[in-house]
Each structure stands twice: as structure tokens, then as C-alpha cells.
């Protein structure tokens, strides 16, 4: 029987687990850790309940590239090899194939179906193009055909109108009525405002989010997924561009993002780690950006682990939980860079690294 011993985070408590049928059971087996039936695959170090990337789009290399199942498998493996044992895919070019749910060697995938884009608000043909009159019905269809989520492109160009608030509100209400949840892509002030006022379950990016909306977000449980690493990677390129309206709007939004993320955490908003970039398996970089934004290290780690798992309905390291565990030789609460170097990865009760 496989056994694990180490310091469990965030509780910072030394614990012992045994793995029984892919499930964690607290305590050593009857014969003890030295017994012949016990195989101690993790002995010491710090234990996390699997990292989580809540905004990743495996299955393509470029935003406008076609969906590729072979690439999907490889990119999910990149996540797994980095200790990312659960991902949320808020929008893809195609619905997830059935094998994603059954492959024991790949992370758990929570899909939001295809991107839902109204005219002029996304890469043409990449997601599911619908008219504004079709949007509510399409959102319900994607939510019920996926893992319960749908993803709406709430705005697109920084100088163009967002999806109208009454329509977005109808989308969220209809999705909630069937037990689903709605993620909204928003980068403009209007798009972010509409997403919050509509009651979206998550804001993806929120580049020009008005801090005056943070108390409402916290009260209604709207999570904030800022994808800072994706924006940060483009900042120098954008500054080097010739001045213009869209470039200047982008930079103005980026210049305020770190402060807005810190303010969101301080207001009690659930801030989560999502990369929205390639290669996959780089959520440790997003954690570093969250720390740079001013989140306490433990909160930034939680955004990519226990907090994200709880938000997605996945348990942490407790008796009866799925045996998804990542071990580290050093304490990541002292240095988040430790996340880049897992010493052991256990997925669905199997040692994968």
C-alpha cells in the first residue's frame, strides 16, 4: 500500500496518509509504515493537494489555431508534470473529447465548453459564434454539455462596446437556473462592470476593473482570475509599439492591474491563479505574479492549490479525498519558486513522477 508522510499545507501539520483505491486515508496501514505492506513513496517535505490552473486552453498553440486532440493530450501532460493536477478550461475551440474524463494519467479537467462569441467580439470561427438573440440559449447548452460551466466573451476590443448588461444578466440567470456557472472574459471597464453586475461566477482578466466593484464581487462570490503572467509577458512589447488608442488603453489597464488584484484580495474577493498562456504547466509563474501584486505568499499559493480546489468543488488533503498530492523538498510558503520543482507527484493514487 502506498503511503505518504509530510507537512500538509496550509495547515502546516505533519500527517501520514495511505492510499486505498485512489483515495487518501489518514493514518498508517495496520502494520505501520515499516510493515511489509507499506511503501513510503513520500517521506518528509511539504505536501499540497495538487496545483490548479483555473484558466488554461490546452489543445492549441495559438489563440486562433484549430483544436488538436494530440496537442491537448501533450499539454495536459505538461500540466501534470508540473504538479498541476486539476485544470479549468474556460473555453475551447471544441468540446472536450470523452477520453479526457477517463485517462488516469492526466489532470482532472473542468471544462466550460466552447467560447461563446457575439458578432465582432472574438477570433471569427474559433469558438461558437452566436447572435445576441442566441446567446442565452447557447450558454445553457454549453453549460449542460460540459462540466457545468460556460464561457462568454463579454467584450473584445478595448475601444468597442461590451455585451449589454441586460443580455449578460439574462445569460447568467439562465445558466444558474440549470445549476451551471458562467465565466466572463472582460478587459474593458464596461465589460468588467457588466460581468460583476450580471452576477458572473468569475471574471477572466478584468483588466480595467473598477475597484469600486470589489465589495460587490466579494459579497456575491464572483471570483477574479487576472491571468497576470499572460499580460506581464506582453507589457514590454506593448510599450514598444507606436502610441495609439488601443495600445494606450492596454497599458493604462496593465499599469493598474497589480494594485487592483491586491485590493481585490484585501476586499475579500477570491483571487485565483490562471495562466492563459503557453507552454502549459507554468502556474508557478502566476503565483509569483500574485505575490508581486501584493498577495501574502500563503494566499498566492492557495490561489493555485487549496483555495482553487475548494472553489471548484475539489477537496484538499483530507481523509476520503482523491489521492492527488504534490510533494516538495522545501517549504513553498517561504519561497514560492519551490513550486517549480516538485519532488513527487501522485495523481489518482498513482505515482506519476
C-alpha atoms as one frame of an Amber mdcrd trajectory, in Angstrom:
protein
   0.000   0.000   0.000   1.382   3.396  -0.970   1.931   5.752   1.971   2.743
   9.457   2.253   4.234  11.383   5.154   4.923  15.105   5.275   3.819  18.559
   6.360   0.377  19.323   4.943  -0.297  22.846   3.722  -1.955  25.181   4.503
  -2.430  23.663   7.970   1.341  23.155   8.458   0.658  19.854  10.228   2.670
  16.658   9.981   0.414  13.866   8.719   0.511  10.369   7.362  -1.766   9.098
   4.601  -2.230   5.739   2.974  -3.712   5.362  -0.487  -6.584   2.960  -0.838
  -8.144   2.598  -4.269  -7.101   6.063  -5.380  -8.438   7.625  -2.165  -6.495
   9.165   0.710  -6.967   7.589   4.122  -5.448   9.286   7.104  -3.054   7.233
   9.204  -0.619   4.431   8.541  -1.767   0.946   7.468  -2.342  -1.661  10.228
   1.249  -2.906  10.056   2.681   0.611  10.329   4.925   2.448   7.908   7.680
  -0.114   8.480   5.385  -3.031   7.684   5.876  -5.139   4.593   2.604  -3.932
   3.101   3.614  -0.261   3.268   5.547   1.520   0.528   6.513   5.024   1.632
   6.566   6.976  -1.630   6.809  10.356   0.109   8.782  10.586   3.330   9.079
  14.148   4.552   8.807  17.510   2.860   5.774  19.696   2.262   2.527  18.427
   0.755  -0.001  20.288  -1.409  -3.289  18.853  -2.687  -2.318  19.221  -6.332
  -1.803  22.529  -8.111  -4.644  24.052 -10.131  -4.675  26.256 -13.230  -8.158
  27.768 -13.469  -7.614  29.480 -16.829  -5.830  27.391 -19.430  -6.671  26.450
 -23.003  -4.905  23.181 -23.878  -5.470  21.869 -27.367  -3.894  24.709 -29.365
  -0.653  26.663 -29.549  -2.085  29.974 -30.734  -5.375  31.709 -29.904  -6.618
  31.321 -33.480  -5.255  27.801 -34.111  -7.563  24.810 -34.692  -8.247  22.365
 -31.851  -5.852  19.379 -31.856  -6.541  16.326 -29.655  -2.930  15.160 -29.811
  -1.751  18.559 -28.660  -4.430  18.528 -25.956  -3.022  15.307 -24.540   0.526
  16.635 -24.624  -0.364  19.932 -22.984  -2.352  18.232 -20.238   0.751  16.118
 -19.633   2.788  19.328 -19.329   0.412  20.476 -16.622   0.641  17.135 -14.814
   4.442  17.067 -14.938   4.479  20.477 -13.237   2.220  19.226 -10.441  -0.942
  20.785 -11.893  -3.458  18.019 -11.205  -6.653  19.921 -11.987  -7.397  22.495
 -14.660 -10.383  24.568 -15.660 -10.619  25.260 -19.370 -12.829  28.353 -19.757
 -13.444  27.995 -23.452 -12.015  25.849 -26.224 -12.478  25.592 -29.969 -14.287
  22.262 -29.486 -15.885  20.407 -26.628 -13.557  18.149 -24.691 -13.296  14.574
 -26.030 -14.607  11.763 -23.823 -11.161  10.324 -23.123 -10.257  13.412 -21.079
 -12.632  12.191 -18.364 -11.271   8.642 -18.271  -7.498   8.874 -18.772  -5.996
   8.102 -15.319  -2.680   9.712 -16.196  -3.989  13.195 -16.942  -5.196  16.036
 -14.699  -8.840  16.423 -13.820 -10.437  18.750 -16.359 -13.325  21.086 -15.625
 -14.491  22.373 -18.983 -16.615  25.374 -19.866 -17.372  24.122 -23.360 -16.781
  26.369 -26.356 -16.208  30.101 -26.160 -19.440  31.956 -26.840 -18.842  34.989
 -29.027 -21.333  37.507 -30.358 -20.511  39.351 -33.609 -17.211  41.223 -33.583
 -16.168  40.015 -30.146 -13.686  37.171 -30.766 -11.499  35.435 -33.340 -14.027
  34.554 -36.062 -14.851  30.854 -36.150 -12.659  29.893 -33.225 -15.362  29.469
 -30.631 -19.120  29.218 -31.088 -20.282  32.277 -32.969 -23.814  33.281 -31.993
 -26.033  36.305 -32.364 -27.067  38.253 -29.292 -30.539  36.708 -29.649 -28.986
  33.221 -29.500 -26.598  33.850 -26.620 -28.798  32.807 -23.681 -29.780  29.501
 -25.252 -26.209  28.772 -26.323 -24.881  29.464 -22.836 -27.300  26.971 -21.310
 -26.365  24.395 -23.961 -22.620  24.749 -23.350 -23.020  24.644 -19.568 -25.137
  21.498 -19.648 -22.846  19.809 -22.195 -19.637  20.493 -20.264 -18.643  20.372
 -16.614 -21.361  22.851 -15.712 -19.543  25.983 -16.846 -19.988  28.223 -19.861
 -17.684  30.984 -21.049 -18.981  34.222 -22.578 -16.777  36.717 -24.385 -18.130
  39.777 -22.611 -16.049  42.294 -24.546 -13.216  42.267 -27.041 -11.551  45.367
 -28.481 -10.742  47.865 -25.747 -12.428  50.709 -27.611 -15.635  48.882 -28.600
 -18.861  48.151 -26.695 -19.271  45.168 -24.390 -22.161  42.701 -24.340 -25.087
  44.736 -22.965 -25.777  44.353 -19.262 -29.422  43.193 -19.623 -28.364  40.436
 -22.020 -25.447  39.296 -19.870 -27.704  39.261 -16.818 -30.159  37.025 -18.671
 -27.295  34.685 -19.589 -26.098  34.336 -16.017 -29.617  33.858 -14.664 -30.409
  31.169 -17.238 -27.170  29.302 -16.584 -27.697  29.459 -12.837 -31.250  28.172
 -13.307 -29.880  24.901 -14.736 -27.264  24.592 -11.989 -24.383  25.922 -14.064
 -21.830  28.688 -13.701 -20.743  31.476 -16.010 -17.233  32.745 -16.664 -16.940
  36.061 -18.493 -13.972  37.302 -20.481 -13.684  41.017 -19.799 -10.896  43.535
 -20.279 -12.701  46.860 -20.648 -14.187  48.882 -17.819 -17.670  48.398 -19.287
 -17.193  44.662 -19.795 -15.879  44.151 -16.272 -18.675  46.242 -14.800 -21.328
  44.332 -16.710 -19.881  40.981 -15.655 -19.973  41.956 -11.981 -23.435  43.488
 -12.113 -24.754  40.469 -14.035 -23.555  38.190 -11.215 -20.928  36.242 -13.168
 -19.223  33.478 -11.235 -15.788  34.505 -12.449 -14.143  37.475 -14.135 -11.458
  36.358 -16.541  -8.751  39.059 -16.832 -10.662  42.131 -15.581  -8.000  44.441
 -16.900  -9.885  47.716 -16.398 -11.915  46.506 -13.414 -13.234  49.379 -11.304
 -12.111  48.848  -7.666 -15.474  50.260  -6.551 -16.977  46.928  -7.643 -14.806
  44.776  -5.391 -17.119  44.775  -2.372 -19.965  43.597  -4.584 -17.776  40.869
  -6.058 -16.871  39.628  -2.600 -20.470  39.707  -1.398 -21.858  37.748  -4.339
 -18.939  35.338  -4.653 -17.579  36.458  -8.021 -14.002  35.206  -8.326 -11.227
  37.183 -10.017  -8.844  35.364 -12.387  -6.458  38.124 -13.521  -4.028  35.980
 -15.593  -1.224  38.399 -14.723   1.555  36.321 -16.253  -0.081  36.469 -19.696
  -0.384  40.259 -19.536   3.028  40.726 -17.965   4.662  38.816 -20.801   3.280
  41.358 -23.291   3.995  44.559 -21.387   7.380  45.378 -22.916   6.105  44.622
 -26.414   3.114  46.908 -25.931   5.276  49.747 -24.584   7.487  49.476 -27.667
   4.552  49.983 -30.020   3.702  53.279 -31.622   1.302  55.250 -29.379  -2.332
  54.777 -30.303  -5.717  54.418 -28.670  -5.727  50.641 -28.200  -2.083  50.484
 -27.153  -2.578  53.314 -24.668  -5.758  51.738 -23.250  -3.975  48.416 -22.840
  -1.060  49.976 -20.982  -3.372  52.021 -18.766  -5.172  48.830 -17.822  -1.970
  46.920 -17.171  -0.492  49.708 -15.070  -3.422  49.403 -12.652  -3.789  45.636
 -12.591  -1.371  44.702  -9.824  -2.914  47.228  -7.478  -6.420  46.054  -8.346
  -5.500  42.430  -7.651  -4.120  43.361  -4.252  -7.213  45.438  -3.494  -9.450
  42.548  -4.555  -7.756  40.213  -2.100  -7.978  42.795   0.660 -11.704  43.233
  -0.081 -12.306  39.505   0.368 -12.640  38.594  -3.306 -11.478  35.074  -4.190
  -8.409  35.639  -6.377  -7.340  32.583  -8.380  -4.342  31.592 -10.479  -4.777
  31.101 -14.217  -2.076  31.279 -16.852  -3.858  31.718 -20.217  -0.528  31.123
 -21.930   1.825  28.504 -23.336   3.694  26.344 -22.596   1.291  24.703 -20.176
   2.361  23.828 -16.657   3.545  27.323 -15.692   1.113  28.166 -12.917   4.100
  28.728 -10.618   4.801  31.889 -12.634   1.269  33.118 -11.988   1.769  32.545
  -8.265   4.908  34.685  -8.437   2.929  37.453 -10.142   0.245  37.298  -7.463
   2.922  37.704  -4.807   4.373  40.606  -6.782   0.888  42.155  -6.822   0.876
  42.121  -3.032  -0.931  38.928  -2.029   0.520  37.202   1.022   2.514  34.170
  -0.063   0.083  31.736   1.519  -2.862  33.354  -0.283  -0.994  33.219  -3.602
  -0.212  29.531  -3.075  -3.823  28.856  -2.187  -4.908  30.592  -5.393  -3.126
  27.798  -7.268  -3.937  24.959  -4.887  -6.283  24.542  -1.913  -8.355  27.716
  -2.474  -8.798  26.947  -6.163  -9.685  23.330  -5.428 -12.313  24.315  -2.879
 -13.775  26.848  -5.322 -14.040  24.118  -7.969 -15.600  21.666  -5.510 -12.472
  19.530  -5.120 -11.265  18.528  -1.642  -7.819  19.115  -0.220  -5.644  16.676
   1.706  -8.273  15.117   3.937  -9.462  11.622   4.678 -11.568  10.321   1.795
 -10.264  12.824  -0.784  -8.918  11.745  -4.178  -5.250  10.906  -3.853  -3.883
  13.912  -5.744  -0.738  15.065  -3.950   2.339  17.088  -4.845   5.351  16.989
  -2.538   8.201  19.491  -2.269  11.570  19.199  -0.582  11.406  22.799   0.684
   8.615  24.946   2.092   6.862  26.890  -0.720   5.344  29.302   1.781   8.870
  30.646   2.335   9.784  30.681  -1.355   7.047  30.230  -3.999   9.732  29.386
  -6.566   9.814  25.960  -4.902   6.601  25.190  -6.846   8.702  24.803  -9.977
  10.454  21.745  -8.542   8.070  19.068  -7.233   9.866  16.101  -5.720   6.925
  13.709  -6.081   3.604  13.807  -7.916   0.767  11.429  -7.107  -2.299  11.581
  -9.356  -5.432   9.478  -8.710  -3.417   7.325  -6.354  -0.610   6.595  -8.830
   2.955   7.934  -8.671   3.440   9.768 -11.956   6.741  11.406 -11.065
